[in-house]
Short mmCIF file of C-alpha atoms in Angstrom, two decimals:
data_model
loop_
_atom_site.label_atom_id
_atom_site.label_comp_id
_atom_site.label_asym_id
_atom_site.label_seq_id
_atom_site.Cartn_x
_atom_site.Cartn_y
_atom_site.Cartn_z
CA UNK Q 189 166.44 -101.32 33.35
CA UNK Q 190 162.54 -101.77 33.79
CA UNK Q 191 160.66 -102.22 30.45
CA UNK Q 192 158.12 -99.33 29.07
CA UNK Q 193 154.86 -99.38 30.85
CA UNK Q 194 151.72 -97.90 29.22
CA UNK Q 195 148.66 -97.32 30.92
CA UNK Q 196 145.12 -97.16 29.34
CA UNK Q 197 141.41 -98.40 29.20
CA UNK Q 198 139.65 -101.70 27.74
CA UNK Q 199 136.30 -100.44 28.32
CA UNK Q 200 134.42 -97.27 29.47
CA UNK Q 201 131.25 -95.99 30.83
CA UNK Q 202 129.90 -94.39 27.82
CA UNK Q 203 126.74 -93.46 26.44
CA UNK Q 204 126.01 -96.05 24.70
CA UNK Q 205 126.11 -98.03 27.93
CA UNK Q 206 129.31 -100.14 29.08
CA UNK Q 207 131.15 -100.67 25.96
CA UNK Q 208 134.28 -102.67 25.66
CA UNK Q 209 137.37 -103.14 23.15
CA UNK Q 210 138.32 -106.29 24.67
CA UNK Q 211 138.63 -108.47 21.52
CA UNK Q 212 140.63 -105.74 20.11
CA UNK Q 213 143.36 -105.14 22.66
CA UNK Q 214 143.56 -108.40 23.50
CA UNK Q 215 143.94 -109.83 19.14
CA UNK Q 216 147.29 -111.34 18.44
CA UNK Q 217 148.41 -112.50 21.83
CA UNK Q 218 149.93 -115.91 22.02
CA UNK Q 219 148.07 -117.03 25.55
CA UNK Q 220 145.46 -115.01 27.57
CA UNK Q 221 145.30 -116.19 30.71
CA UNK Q 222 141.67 -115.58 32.49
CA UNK Q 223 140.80 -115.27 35.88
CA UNK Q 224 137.07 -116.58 36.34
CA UNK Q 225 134.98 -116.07 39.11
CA UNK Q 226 133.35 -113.98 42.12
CA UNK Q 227 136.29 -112.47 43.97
CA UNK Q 228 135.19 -108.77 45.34
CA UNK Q 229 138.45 -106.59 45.10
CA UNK Q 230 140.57 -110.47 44.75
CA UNK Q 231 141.38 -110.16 41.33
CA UNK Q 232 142.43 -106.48 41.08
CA UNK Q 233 145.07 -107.68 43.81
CA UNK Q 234 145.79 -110.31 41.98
CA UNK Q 235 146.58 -108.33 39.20
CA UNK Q 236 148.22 -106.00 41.87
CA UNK Q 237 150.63 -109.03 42.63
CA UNK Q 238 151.86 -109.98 39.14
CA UNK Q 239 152.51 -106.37 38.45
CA UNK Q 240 154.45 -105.57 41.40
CA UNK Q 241 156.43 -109.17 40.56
CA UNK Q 242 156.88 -107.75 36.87
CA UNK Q 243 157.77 -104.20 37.77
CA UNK Q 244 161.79 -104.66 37.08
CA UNK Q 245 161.62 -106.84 33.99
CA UNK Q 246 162.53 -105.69 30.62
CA UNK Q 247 159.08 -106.48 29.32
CA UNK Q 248 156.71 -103.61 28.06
CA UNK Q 249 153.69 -103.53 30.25
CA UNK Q 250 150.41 -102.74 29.19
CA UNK Q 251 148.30 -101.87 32.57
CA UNK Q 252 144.20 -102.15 31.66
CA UNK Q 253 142.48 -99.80 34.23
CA UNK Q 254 139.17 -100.49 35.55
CA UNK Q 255 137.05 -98.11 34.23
CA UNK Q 256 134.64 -97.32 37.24
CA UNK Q 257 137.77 -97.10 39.37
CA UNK Q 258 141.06 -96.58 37.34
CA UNK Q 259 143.57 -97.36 40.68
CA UNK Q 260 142.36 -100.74 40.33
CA UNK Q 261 143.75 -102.95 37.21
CA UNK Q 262 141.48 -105.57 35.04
CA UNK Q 263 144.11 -106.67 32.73
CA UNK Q 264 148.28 -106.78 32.30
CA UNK Q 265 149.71 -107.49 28.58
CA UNK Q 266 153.17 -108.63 28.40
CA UNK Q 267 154.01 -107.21 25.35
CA UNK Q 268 157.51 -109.32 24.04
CA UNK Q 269 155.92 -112.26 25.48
CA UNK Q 270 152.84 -111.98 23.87
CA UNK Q 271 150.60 -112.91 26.72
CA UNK Q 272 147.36 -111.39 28.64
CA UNK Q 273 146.21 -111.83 32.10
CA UNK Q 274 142.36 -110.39 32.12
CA UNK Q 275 139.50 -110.08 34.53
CA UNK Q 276 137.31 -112.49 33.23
CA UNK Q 277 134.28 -110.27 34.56
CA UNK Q 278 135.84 -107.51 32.80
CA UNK Q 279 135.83 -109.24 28.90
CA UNK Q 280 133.75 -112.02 28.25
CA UNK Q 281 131.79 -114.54 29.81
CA UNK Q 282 133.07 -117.31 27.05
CA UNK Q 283 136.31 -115.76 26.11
CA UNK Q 284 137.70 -116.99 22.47
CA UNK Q 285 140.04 -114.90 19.80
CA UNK Q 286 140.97 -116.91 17.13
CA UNK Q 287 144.52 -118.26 17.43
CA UNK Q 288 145.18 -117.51 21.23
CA UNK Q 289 145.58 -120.17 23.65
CA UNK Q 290 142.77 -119.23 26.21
CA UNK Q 291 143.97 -120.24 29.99
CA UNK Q 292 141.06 -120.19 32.57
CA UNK Q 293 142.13 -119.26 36.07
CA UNK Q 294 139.91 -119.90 39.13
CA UNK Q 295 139.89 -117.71 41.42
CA UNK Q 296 137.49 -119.46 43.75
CA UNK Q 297 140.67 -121.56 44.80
CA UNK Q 298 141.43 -118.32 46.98
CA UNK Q 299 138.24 -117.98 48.65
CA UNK Q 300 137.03 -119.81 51.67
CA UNK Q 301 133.56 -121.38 50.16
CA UNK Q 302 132.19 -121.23 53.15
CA UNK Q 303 132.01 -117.23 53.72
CA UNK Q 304 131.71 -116.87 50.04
CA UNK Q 305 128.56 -118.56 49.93
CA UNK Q 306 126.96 -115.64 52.54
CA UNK Q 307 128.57 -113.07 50.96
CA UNK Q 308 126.79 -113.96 47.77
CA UNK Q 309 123.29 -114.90 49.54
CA UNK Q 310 123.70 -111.82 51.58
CA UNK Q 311 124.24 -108.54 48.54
CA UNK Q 312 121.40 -109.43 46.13
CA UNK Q 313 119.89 -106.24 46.59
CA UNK Q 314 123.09 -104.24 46.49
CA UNK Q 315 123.70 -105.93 43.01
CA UNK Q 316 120.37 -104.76 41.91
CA UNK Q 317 120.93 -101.17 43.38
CA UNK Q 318 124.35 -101.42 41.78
CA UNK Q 319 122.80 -102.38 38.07
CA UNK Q 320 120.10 -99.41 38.36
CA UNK Q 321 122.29 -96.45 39.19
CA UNK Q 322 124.58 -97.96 35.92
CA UNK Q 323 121.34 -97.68 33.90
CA UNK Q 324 120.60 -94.03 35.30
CA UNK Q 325 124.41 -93.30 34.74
CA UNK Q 326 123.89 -94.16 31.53
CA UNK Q 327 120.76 -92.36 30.66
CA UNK Q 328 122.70 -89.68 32.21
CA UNK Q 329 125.51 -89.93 30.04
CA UNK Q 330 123.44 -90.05 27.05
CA UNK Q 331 121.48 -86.72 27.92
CA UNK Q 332 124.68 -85.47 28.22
CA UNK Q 333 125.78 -86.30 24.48
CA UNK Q 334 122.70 -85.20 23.02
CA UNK Q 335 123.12 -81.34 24.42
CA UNK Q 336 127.04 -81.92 23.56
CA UNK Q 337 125.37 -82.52 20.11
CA UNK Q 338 123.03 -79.16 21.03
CA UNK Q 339 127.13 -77.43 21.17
CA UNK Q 340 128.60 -79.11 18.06
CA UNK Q 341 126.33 -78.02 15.99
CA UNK Q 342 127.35 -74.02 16.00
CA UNK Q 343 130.36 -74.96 14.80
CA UNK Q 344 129.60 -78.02 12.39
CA UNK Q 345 127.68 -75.16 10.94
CA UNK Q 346 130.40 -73.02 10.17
CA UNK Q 347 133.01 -75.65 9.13
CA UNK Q 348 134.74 -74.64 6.31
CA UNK Q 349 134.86 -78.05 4.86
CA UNK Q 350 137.49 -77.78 2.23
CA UNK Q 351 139.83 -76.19 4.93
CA UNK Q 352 139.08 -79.55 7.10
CA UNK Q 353 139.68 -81.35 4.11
CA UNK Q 354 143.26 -79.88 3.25
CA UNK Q 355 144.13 -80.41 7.19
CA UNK Q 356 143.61 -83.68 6.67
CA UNK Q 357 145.46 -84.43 3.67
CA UNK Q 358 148.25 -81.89 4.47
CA UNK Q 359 148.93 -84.03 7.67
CA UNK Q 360 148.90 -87.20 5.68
CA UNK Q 361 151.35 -85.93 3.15
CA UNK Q 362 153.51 -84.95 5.64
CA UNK Q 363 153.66 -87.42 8.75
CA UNK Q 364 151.95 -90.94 7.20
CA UNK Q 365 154.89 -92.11 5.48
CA UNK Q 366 154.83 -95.84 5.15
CA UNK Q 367 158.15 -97.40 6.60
CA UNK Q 368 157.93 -100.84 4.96
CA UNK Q 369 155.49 -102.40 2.21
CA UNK Q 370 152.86 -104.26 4.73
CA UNK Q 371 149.95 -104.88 6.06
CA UNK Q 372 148.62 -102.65 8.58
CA UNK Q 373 148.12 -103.76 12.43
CA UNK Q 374 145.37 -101.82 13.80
CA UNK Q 375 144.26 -101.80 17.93
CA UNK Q 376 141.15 -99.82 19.47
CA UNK Q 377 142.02 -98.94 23.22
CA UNK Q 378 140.69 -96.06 25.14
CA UNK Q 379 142.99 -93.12 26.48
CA UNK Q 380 140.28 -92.08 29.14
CA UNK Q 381 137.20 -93.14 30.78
CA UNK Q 382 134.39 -91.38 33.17
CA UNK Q 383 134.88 -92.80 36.31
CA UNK Q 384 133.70 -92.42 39.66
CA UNK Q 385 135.95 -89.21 40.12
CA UNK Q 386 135.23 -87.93 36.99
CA UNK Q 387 137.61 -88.15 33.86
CA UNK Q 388 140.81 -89.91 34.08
CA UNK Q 389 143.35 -90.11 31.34
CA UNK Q 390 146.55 -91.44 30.13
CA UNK Q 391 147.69 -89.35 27.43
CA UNK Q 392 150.86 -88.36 28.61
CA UNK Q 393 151.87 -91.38 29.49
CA UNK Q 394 150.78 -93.31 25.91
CA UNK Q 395 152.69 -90.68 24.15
CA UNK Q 396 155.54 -90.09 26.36
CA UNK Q 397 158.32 -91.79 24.02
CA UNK Q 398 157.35 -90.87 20.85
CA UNK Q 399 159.41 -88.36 19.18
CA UNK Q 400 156.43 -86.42 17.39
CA UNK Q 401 153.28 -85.10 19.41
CA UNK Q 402 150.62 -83.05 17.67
CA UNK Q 403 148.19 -81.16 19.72
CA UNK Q 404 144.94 -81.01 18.26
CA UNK Q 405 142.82 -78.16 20.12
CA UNK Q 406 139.46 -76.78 19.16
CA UNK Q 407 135.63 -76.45 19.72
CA UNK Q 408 133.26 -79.48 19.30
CA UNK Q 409 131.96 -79.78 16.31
CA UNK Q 410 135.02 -78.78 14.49
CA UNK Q 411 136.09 -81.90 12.75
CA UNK Q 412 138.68 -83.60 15.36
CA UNK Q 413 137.10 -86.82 15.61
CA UNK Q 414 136.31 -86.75 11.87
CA UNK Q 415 139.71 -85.95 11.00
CA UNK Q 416 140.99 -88.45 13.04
CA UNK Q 417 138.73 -91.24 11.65
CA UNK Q 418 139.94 -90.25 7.50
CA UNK Q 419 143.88 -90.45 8.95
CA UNK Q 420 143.36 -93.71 10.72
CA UNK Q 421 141.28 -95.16 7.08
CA UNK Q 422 144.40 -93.48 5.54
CA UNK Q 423 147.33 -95.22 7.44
CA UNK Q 424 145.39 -98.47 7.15
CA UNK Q 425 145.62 -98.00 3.39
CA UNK Q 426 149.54 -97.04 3.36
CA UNK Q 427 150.50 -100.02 5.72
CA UNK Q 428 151.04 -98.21 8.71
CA UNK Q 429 150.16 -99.80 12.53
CA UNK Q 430 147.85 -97.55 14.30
CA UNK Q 431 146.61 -97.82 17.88
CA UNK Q 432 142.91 -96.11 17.76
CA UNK Q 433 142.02 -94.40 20.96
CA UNK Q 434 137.89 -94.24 21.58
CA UNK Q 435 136.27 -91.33 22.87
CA UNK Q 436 135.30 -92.20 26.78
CA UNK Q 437 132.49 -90.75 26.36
CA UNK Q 438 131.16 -91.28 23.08
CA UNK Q 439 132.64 -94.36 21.46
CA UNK Q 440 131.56 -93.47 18.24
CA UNK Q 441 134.31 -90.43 18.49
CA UNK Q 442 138.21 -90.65 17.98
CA UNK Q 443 140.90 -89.07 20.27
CA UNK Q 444 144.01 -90.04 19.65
CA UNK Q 445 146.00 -92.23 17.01
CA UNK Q 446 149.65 -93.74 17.45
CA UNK Q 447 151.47 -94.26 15.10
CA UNK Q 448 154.26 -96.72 16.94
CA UNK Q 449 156.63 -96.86 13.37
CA UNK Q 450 156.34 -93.18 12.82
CA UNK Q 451 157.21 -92.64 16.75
CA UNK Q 452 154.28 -90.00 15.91
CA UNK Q 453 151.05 -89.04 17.78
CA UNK Q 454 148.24 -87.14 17.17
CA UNK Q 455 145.21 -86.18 19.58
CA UNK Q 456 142.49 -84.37 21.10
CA UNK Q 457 143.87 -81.96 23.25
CA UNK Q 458 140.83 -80.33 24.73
CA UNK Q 459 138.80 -80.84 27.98
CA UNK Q 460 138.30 -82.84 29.87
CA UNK Q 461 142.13 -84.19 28.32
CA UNK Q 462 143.41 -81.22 27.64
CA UNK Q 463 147.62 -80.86 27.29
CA UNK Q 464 149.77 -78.50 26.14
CA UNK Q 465 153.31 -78.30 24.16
CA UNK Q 466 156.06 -79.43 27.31
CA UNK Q 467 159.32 -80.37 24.67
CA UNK Q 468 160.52 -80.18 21.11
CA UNK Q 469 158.95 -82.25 18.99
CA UNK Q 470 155.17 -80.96 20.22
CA UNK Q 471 153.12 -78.72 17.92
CA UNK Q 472 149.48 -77.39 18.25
CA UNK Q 473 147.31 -78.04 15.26
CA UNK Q 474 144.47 -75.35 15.90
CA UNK Q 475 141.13 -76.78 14.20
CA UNK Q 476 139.24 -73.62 14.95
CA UNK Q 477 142.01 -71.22 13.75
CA UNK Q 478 142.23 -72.95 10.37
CA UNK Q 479 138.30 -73.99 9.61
CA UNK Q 480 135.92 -72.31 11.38
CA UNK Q 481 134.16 -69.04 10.52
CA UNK Q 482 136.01 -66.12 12.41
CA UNK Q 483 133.97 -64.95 14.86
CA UNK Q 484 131.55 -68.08 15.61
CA UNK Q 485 132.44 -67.98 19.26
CA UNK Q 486 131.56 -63.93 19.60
CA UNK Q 487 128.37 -64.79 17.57
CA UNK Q 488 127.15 -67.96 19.39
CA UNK Q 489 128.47 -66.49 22.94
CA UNK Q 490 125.33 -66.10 24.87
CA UNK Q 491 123.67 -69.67 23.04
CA UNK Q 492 127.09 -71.44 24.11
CA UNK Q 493 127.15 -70.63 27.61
CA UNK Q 494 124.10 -71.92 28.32
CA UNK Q 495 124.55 -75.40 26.44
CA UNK Q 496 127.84 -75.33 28.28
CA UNK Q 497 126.24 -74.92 31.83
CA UNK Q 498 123.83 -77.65 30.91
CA UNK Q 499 125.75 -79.92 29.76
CA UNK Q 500 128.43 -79.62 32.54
CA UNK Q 501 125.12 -80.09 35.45
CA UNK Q 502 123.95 -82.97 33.11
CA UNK Q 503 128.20 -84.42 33.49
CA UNK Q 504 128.44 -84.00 37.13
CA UNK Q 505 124.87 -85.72 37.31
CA UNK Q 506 126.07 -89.15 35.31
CA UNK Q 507 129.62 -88.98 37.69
CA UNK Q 508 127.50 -88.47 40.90
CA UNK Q 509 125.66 -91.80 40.02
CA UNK Q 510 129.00 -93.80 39.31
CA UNK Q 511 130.25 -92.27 42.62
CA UNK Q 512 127.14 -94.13 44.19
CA UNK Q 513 127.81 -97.35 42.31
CA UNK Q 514 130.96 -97.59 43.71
CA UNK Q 515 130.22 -96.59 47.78
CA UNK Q 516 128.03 -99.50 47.12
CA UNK Q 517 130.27 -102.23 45.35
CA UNK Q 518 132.78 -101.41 48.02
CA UNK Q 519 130.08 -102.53 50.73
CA UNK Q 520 129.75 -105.43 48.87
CA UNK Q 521 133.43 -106.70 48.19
CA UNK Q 522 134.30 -106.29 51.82
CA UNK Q 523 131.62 -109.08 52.32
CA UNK Q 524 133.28 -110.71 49.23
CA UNK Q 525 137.18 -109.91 50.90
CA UNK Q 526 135.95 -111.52 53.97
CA UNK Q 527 136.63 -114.74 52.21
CA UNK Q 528 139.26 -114.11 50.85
CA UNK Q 529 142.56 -115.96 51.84
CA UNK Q 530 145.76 -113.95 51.14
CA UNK Q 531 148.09 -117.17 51.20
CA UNK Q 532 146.13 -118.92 48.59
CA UNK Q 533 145.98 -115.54 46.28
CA UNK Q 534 149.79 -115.53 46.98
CA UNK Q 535 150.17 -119.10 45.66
CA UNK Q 536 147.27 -118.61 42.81
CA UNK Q 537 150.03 -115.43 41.61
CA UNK Q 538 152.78 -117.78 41.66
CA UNK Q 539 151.68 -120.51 39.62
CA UNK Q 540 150.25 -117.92 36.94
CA UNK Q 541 153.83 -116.48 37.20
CA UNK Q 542 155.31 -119.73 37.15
CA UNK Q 543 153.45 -120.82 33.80
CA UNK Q 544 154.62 -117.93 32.18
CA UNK Q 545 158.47 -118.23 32.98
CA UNK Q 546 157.66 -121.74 31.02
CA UNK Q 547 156.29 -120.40 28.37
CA UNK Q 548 158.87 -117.37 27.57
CA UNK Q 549 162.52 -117.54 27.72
CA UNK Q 550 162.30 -115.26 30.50
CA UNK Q 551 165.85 -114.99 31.95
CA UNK Q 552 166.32 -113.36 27.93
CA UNK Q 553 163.76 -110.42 28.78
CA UNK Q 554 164.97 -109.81 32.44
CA UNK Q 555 168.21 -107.64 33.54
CA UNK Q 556 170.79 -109.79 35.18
#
């Protein structure tokens, strides 16, 4: 039987610009391997390759979306084997975690230097385009936050703070039992990202096995995030692993925590990720129910609307510019794709693959 496969985000178009969680999701691997160079869409089928090669080993599979275009991958983890295969565009331009073997990959071996060589003499000005509408995208983005701040802050004013407080604590008491005296193991990932069609996210899939699912829903402003941030500080103090998930939008925020001993999860479940209760084991934690004023929405109804309408022009705005950025990078990886030879990224998969069967015992992690 095929191992778990999870699905999530390294990075995200945010605004506070292009932010990544790359040393994080990557900490604690034994070898990363990283595959350098110019390569238009060469390393996403790269990627492609090694996860269709995977796909029926028992391994878990962590699959790192790219975040302008989340059908495309920019990073694998083998979980068991404790090894990463990363863009190296994608995370760092001198990669280096402290006790992982780093393995550079060239990609260039692939590409015909030849047509490579025009491809990169021939899209200056379609980089430059490219890095622009980014900027604008996210200028956009962070208009976008401040009138989301204009929206949180009808209901930040009616908080009842001591009912947020006893939320929190009441779910700590209940669900944050330590399993084992230890040290906790904490990873920052992101659950969603704005990309060029708009919000994608993985939420089902991250929490899909776990036996416990609580559904956070609410307004903004009404203490998710905050909650979220005093729970993770809290299972960091009782020992417990927790896999932080980063608002896509605001980094700064918190949507979703994992707790992988507890099989438990707990998460934003409002747009633009909003889920609802599908088995036993889900419950709905209403934020707005238990700690805001009654009657804020009635009150604020006419004030809301109109933030709302703004903010969602002010959203499509920062997506329309991403959707520009990539009809333009496309342009500009089929010059890139041009020199690309498939042969040599068939070989370039199988010696990546081929270093990793020697350095896990693989035929022990693979169904006979």
């Amino acid at each position: 039987m095929a191992g778990q496969v999870k699905h999530y985000f390294a990075r995200g178009n945010t605004a506070e610009g292009l932010y990544t969680l790359y040393d994080s999701v990557l900490s604690g691997l034994d070898t990363v391997f990283v595959i350098n160079g110019r390569s238009g869409s060469g390393t996403s089928e790269l990627l492609g390759k090694l996860a269709e090669a995977w796909r029926d080993n028992v391994w878990t599979k962590h699959y790192i979306h790219e975040t302008l275009d989340n059908e495309r991958l920019e990073g694998i983890i083998l979980e068991e084997a404790r090894i990463g295969i990363v863009d190296g565009n994608a995370w760092s331009a001198d990669p280096v975690l402290d006790g992982t073997e780093i393995r550079i990959v060239d990609i260039s071996e692939a590409l015909r230097s030849e047509i490579l060589e025009e491809a990169e003499a021939g899209t200056v000005e379609q980089e430059q385009e490219m890095a622009g509408l980014y900027k604008n995208a996210y200028e956009s983005f962070l208009r976008t936050l401040r009138i989301h701040d204009e929206w949180e802050k009808f209901y930040i004013d009616n908080l009842d703070r001591e009912a947020a407080n006893r939320i929190t604590s009441d779910f700590a008491d209940e669900y944050l039992i330590p399993v084992r005296s230890k040290g906790a193991k904490i990873t920052r990932r992101f659950l969603g990202a704005a990309t060029w069609q708009g919000a994608v996210d993985y939420v089902p899939n991250l929490t899909d096995s776990l036996r416990t699912r609580i559904f956070v829903k609410g307004r903004p402003g009404s203490g998710k995030s905050t909650m979220f941030k005093k729970l993770a500080k809290e299972a960091e103090t009782r020992g417990i692993d927790t896999e932080i998930y980063h608002c896509g939008f605001d980094p700064n925020s918190l949507d979703m925590l994992i707790f992988p001993e507890l099989s438990l999860a707990i998460f934003d479940s409002t747009a633009p990720h909003e889920h609802f209760p599908s088995r036993e084991g889900d419950r709905i934690l209403d934020v707005y129910e238990l700690a805001i004023k009654e009657g804020t929405d009635e009150a604020f109804a006419d004030e809301i609307a109109e933030i709302r309408a703004r903010y969602t022009s002010f959203m499509k705005n920062s997506i329309a510019l991403l959707s520009d950025v990539k009809r333009i990078r496309d342009e500009v990886w089929e010059e890139y794709d041009a020199a690309m030879d498939p042969k040599s990224l068939k070989v370039l998969a199988s010696l990546i693959i081929n270093q990793i069967d020697e350095l896990t015992n693989t035929s022990a992690l693979t169904e006979e």
